[in-house]
Coordinates of C-alpha atoms and ligand atoms in Angstrom, one line a residue:
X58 CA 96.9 29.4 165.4
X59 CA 94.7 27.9 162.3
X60 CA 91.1 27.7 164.3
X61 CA 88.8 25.2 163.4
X62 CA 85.5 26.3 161.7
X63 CA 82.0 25.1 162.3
X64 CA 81.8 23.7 158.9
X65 CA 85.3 21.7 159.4
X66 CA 82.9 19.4 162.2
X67 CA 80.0 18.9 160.2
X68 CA 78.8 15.5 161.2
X69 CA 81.8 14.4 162.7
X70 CA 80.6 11.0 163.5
X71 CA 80.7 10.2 160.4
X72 CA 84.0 11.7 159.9
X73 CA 84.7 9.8 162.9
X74 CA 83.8 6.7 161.9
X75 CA 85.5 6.8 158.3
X76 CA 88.9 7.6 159.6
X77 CA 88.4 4.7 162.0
X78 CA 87.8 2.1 159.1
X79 CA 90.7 3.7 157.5
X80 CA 92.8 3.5 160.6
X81 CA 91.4 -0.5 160.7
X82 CA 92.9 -1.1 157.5
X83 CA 96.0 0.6 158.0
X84 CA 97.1 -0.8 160.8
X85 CA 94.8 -3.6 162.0
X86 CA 94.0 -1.7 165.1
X87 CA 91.0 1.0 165.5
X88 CA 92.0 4.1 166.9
X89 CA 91.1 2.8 170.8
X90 CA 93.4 0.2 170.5
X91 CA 96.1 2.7 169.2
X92 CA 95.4 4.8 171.9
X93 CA 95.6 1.9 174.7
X94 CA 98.6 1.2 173.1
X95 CA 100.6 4.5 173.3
X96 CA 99.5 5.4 176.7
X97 CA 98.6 2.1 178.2
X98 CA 95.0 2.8 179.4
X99 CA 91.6 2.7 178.8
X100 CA 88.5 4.6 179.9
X101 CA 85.8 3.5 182.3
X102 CA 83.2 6.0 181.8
X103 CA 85.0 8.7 183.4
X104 CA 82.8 12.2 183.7
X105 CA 84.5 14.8 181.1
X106 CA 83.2 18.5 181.5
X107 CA 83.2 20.3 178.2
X108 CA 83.7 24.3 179.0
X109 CA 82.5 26.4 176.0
X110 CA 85.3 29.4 176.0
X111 CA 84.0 32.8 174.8
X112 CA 88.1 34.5 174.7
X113 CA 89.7 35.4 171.3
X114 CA 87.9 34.6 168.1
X115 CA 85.0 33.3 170.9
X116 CA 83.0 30.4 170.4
X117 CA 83.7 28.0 167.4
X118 CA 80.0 26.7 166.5
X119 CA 79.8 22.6 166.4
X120 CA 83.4 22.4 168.7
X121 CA 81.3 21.6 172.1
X122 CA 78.8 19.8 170.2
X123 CA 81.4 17.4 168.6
X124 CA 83.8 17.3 171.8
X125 CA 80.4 15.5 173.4
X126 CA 80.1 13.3 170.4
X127 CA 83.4 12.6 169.9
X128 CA 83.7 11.8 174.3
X129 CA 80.8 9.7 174.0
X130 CA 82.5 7.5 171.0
X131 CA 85.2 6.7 172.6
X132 CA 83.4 5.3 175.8
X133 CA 83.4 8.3 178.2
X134 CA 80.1 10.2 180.2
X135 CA 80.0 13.7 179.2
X136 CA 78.2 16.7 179.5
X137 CA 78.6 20.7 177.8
X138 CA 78.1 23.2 180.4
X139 CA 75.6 25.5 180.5
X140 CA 77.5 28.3 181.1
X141 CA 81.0 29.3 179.2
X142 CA 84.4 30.4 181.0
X143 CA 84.8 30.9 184.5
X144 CA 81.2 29.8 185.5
X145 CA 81.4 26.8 183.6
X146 CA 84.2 25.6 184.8
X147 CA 82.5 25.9 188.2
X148 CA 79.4 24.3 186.8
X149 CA 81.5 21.2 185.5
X150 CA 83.3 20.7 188.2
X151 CA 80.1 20.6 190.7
X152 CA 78.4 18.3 187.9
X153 CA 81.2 16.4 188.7
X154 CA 83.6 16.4 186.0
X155 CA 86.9 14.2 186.9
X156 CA 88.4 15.8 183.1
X157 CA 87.7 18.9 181.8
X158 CA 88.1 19.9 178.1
X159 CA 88.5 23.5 177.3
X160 CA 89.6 25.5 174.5
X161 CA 90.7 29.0 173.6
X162 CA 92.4 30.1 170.3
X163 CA 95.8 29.2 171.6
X164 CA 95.2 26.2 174.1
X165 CA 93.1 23.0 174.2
X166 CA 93.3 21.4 177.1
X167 CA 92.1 17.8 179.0
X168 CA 92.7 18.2 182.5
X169 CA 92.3 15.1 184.7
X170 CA 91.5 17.0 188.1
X171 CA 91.6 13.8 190.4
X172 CA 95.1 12.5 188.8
X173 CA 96.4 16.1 188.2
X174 CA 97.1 14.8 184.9
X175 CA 97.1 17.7 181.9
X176 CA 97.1 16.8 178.4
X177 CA 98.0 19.6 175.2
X178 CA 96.3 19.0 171.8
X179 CA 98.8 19.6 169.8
X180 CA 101.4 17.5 170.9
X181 CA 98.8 14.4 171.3
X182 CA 97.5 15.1 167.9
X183 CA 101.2 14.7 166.5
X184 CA 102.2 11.8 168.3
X185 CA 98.8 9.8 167.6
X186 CA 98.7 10.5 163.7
X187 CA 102.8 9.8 163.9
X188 CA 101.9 6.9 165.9
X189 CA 99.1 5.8 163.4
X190 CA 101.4 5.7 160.4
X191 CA 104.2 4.1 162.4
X192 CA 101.8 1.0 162.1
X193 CA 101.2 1.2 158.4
X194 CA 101.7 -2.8 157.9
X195 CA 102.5 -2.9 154.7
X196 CA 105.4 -0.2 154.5
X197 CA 107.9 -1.3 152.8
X198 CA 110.9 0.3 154.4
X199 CA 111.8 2.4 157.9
X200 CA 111.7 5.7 156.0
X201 CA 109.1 7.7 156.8
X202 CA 108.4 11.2 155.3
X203 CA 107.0 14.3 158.0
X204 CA 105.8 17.5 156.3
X205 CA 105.8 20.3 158.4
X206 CA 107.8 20.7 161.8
X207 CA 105.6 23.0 164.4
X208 CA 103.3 22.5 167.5
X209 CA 102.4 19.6 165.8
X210 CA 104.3 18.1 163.4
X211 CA 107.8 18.3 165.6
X212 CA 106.3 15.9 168.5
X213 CA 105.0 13.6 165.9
X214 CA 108.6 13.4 164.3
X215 CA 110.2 12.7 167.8
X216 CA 107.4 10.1 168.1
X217 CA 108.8 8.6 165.2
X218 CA 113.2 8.8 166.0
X219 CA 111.6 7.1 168.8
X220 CA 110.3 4.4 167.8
X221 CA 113.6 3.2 165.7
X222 CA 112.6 5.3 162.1
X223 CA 114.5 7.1 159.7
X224 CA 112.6 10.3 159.4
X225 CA 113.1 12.7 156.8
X226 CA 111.6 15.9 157.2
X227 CA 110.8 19.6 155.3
X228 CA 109.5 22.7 156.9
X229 CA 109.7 25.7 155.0
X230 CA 111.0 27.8 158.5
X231 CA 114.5 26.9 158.3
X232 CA 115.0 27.4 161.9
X233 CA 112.2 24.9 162.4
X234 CA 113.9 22.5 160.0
X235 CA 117.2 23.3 161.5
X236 CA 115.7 22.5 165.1
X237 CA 114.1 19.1 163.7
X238 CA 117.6 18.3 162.5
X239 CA 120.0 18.6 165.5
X240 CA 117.1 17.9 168.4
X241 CA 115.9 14.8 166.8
X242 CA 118.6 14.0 163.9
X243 CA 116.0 14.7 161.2
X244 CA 117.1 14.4 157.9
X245 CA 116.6 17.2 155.6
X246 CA 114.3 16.5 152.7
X247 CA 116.1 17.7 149.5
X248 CA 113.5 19.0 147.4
X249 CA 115.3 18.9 144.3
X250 CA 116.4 15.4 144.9
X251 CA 113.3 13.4 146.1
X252 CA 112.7 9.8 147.4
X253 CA 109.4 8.2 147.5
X254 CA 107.8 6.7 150.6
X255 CA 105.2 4.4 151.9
X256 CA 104.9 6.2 154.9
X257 CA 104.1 10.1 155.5
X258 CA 102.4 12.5 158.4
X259 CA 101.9 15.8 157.3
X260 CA 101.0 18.8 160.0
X261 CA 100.8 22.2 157.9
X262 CA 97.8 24.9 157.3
X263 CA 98.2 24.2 153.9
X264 CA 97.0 22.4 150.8
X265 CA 99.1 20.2 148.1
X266 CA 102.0 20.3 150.5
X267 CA 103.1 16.7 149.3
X268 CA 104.8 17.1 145.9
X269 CA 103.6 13.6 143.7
X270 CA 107.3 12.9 143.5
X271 CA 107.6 11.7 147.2
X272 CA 104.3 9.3 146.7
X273 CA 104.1 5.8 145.9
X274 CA 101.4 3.4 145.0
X275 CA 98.8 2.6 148.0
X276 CA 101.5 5.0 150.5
X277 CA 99.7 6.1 153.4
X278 CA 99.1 9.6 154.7
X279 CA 98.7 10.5 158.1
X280 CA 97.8 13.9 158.3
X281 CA 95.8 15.9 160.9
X282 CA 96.3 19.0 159.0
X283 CA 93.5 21.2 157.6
X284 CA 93.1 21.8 154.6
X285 CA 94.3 18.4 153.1
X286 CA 97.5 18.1 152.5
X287 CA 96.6 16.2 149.0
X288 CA 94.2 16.8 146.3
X289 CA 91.6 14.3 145.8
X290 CA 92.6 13.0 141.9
X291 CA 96.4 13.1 143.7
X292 CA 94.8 10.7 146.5
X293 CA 93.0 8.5 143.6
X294 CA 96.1 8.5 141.3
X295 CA 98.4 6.7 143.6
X296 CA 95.7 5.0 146.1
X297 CA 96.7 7.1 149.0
X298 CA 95.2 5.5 152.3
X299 CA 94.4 8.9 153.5
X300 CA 94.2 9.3 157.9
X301 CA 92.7 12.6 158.3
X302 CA 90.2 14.0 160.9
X303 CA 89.2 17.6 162.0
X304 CA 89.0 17.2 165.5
X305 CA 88.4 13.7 167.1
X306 CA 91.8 11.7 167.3
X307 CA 93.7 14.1 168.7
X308 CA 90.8 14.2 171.4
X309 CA 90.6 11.0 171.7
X310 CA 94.4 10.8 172.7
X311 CA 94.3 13.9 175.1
X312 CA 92.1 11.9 176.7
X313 CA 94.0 8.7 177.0
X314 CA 97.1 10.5 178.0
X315 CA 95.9 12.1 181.0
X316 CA 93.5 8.8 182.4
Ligands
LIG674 N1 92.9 17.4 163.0 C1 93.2 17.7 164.3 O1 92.8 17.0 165.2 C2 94.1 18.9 164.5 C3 94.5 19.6 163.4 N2 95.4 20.7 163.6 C4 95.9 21.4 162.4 O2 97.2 20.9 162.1 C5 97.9 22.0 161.4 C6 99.3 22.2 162.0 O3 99.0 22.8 163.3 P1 100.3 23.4 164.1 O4 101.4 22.4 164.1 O5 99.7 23.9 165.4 O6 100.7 24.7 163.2 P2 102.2 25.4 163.2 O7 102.0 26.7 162.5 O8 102.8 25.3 164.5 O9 103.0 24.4 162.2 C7 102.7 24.3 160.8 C8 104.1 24.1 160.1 O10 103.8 23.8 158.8 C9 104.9 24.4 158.0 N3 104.6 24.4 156.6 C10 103.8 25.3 155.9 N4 103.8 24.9 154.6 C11 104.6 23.8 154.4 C12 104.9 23.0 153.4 N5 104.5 23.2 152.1 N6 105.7 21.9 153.6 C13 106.1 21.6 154.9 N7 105.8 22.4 156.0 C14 105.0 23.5 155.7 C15 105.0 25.8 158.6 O11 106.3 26.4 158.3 C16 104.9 25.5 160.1 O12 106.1 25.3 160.7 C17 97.0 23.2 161.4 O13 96.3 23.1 160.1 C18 96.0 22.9 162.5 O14 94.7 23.5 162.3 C19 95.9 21.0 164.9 C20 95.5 20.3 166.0 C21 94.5 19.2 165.9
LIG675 N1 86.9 28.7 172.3 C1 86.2 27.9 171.3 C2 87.1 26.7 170.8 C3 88.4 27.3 170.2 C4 89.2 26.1 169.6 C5 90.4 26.7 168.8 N2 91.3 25.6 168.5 C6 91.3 24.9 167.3 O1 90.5 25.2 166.4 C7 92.3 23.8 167.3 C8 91.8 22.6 168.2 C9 91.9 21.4 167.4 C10 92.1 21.9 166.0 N3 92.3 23.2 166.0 C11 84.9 27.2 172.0 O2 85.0 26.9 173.2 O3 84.0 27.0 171.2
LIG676 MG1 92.0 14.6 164.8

């Protein structure tokens, strides 16, 4: 599990903001309206409990801090606990938290305790950045490139099957790749024979996982990964309209997904 660190979420609200206005510009929508649109609701101040979680690595400084930030952006009433694990929970829920969000190295969580609805960050962060290049308005074709195939990456290429594109995918795990391929009829990215795309999501760990072959003047990027998936002369070169934020999207549609 790649943890976030506390300097990943430095001032996040910036970071916030400037994937936002690239998300504008992309696809006309801000990232609200792309959540309203993939799950169909929209929040009315609901009370969200943020749990600090001591388990594992422990806590990650800046994550609570920046879940409260990032709640309060996108229109909810928050509050961090006090206390961490089992006593905060208990103090959130008689603060009166309706959602909790809670985090240990393997899990983060939205729980919506008066729907019973539960929400999983990795799957949401897959189908939100999917969702986000889905709407690139000026790709040129239905192609669409997705690098890397895991927790995250594999919901955001169903996302995409789903919504009527021709995804090609590469995962260095073959039996990753091999799942992507009969589950979602994936089509297996020949590295020695590239294409070039408009449109491409990326969820790896790892850095300069797009080779410059498969990019294409002003293509866009969606890509919650950390590090970046793309060097920064790479992103100049070819005017990549970069989508990439540490922590905030896929919070923002946990939290949409389980109103
Ligand atoms: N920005 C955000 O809001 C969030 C970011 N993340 C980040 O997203 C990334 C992916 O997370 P998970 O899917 O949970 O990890 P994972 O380990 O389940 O999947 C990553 C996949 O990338 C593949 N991969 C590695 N190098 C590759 C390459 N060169 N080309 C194609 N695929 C390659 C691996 O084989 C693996 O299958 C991590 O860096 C994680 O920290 C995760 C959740 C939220
Ligand atoms: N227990 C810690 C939080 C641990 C979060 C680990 N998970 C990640 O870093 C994932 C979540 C989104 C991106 N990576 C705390 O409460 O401070
Ligand atoms: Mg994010």
């Amino acid at each position: 599990m790649a943890l976030l660190t506390p300097n990943d979420l430095i001032n996040i609200n910036r970071q916030l903001q400037e994937a936002d206005s690239v998300v504008q510009k992309v696809t006309g929508l801000d990232i609200k309206d792309v959540c309203q649109a993939l799950y169909g609701t929209s929040p009315l101040s609901e009370k969200v409990g943020i749990v600090p979680v001591t388990s594992g690595n422990g806590i990650i400084g800046n994550f609570s801090a920046s879940l409260h930030a990032i709640t309060q952006y996108f229109g909810f009433d928050s509050f961090v606990t006090d206390m961490p694990d089992v006593s905060g929970y208990y103090e959130a829920v008689q603060n009166g938290a309706e959602i909790i969000l809670m985090a240990d190295d393997h899990t983060f969580l939205a729980h919506n305790i008066k729907n019973g609805k539960m929400a999983n960050n990795q799957p949401c962060t897959g189908v939100i950045y999917a969702e986000i290049a889905s709407r690139y308005l000026k790709a040129d074709s239905k192609d669409v490139l997705v690098m890397g195939l895991g927790k995250v990456g594999f919901p955001g290429a169903a996302q995409l099957v789903q919504k009527g594109f021709r995804v090609y995918g590469y995962d260095p795990d073959a039996r990753l790749l091999k799942r992507a391929v009969s589950d979602l009829g994936v089509i297996p990215l020949d590295p020695a024979n590239p294409k070039k795309f408009s449109t491409i999501f990326e969820a790896t760990p790892c850095a300069n996982t797009i080779p410059e072959a498969v990019l294409s003047e002003n293509c866009v990027l969606s890509t919650p990964g950390i590090p970046c998936a793309i060097s920064e002369e790479l992103r100049k070169k070819y005017d990549v309209q970069l989508v990439a934020e540490p922590l905030g999207i896929g919070t923002a549609s946990m939290l949409y997904s389980v109103l």
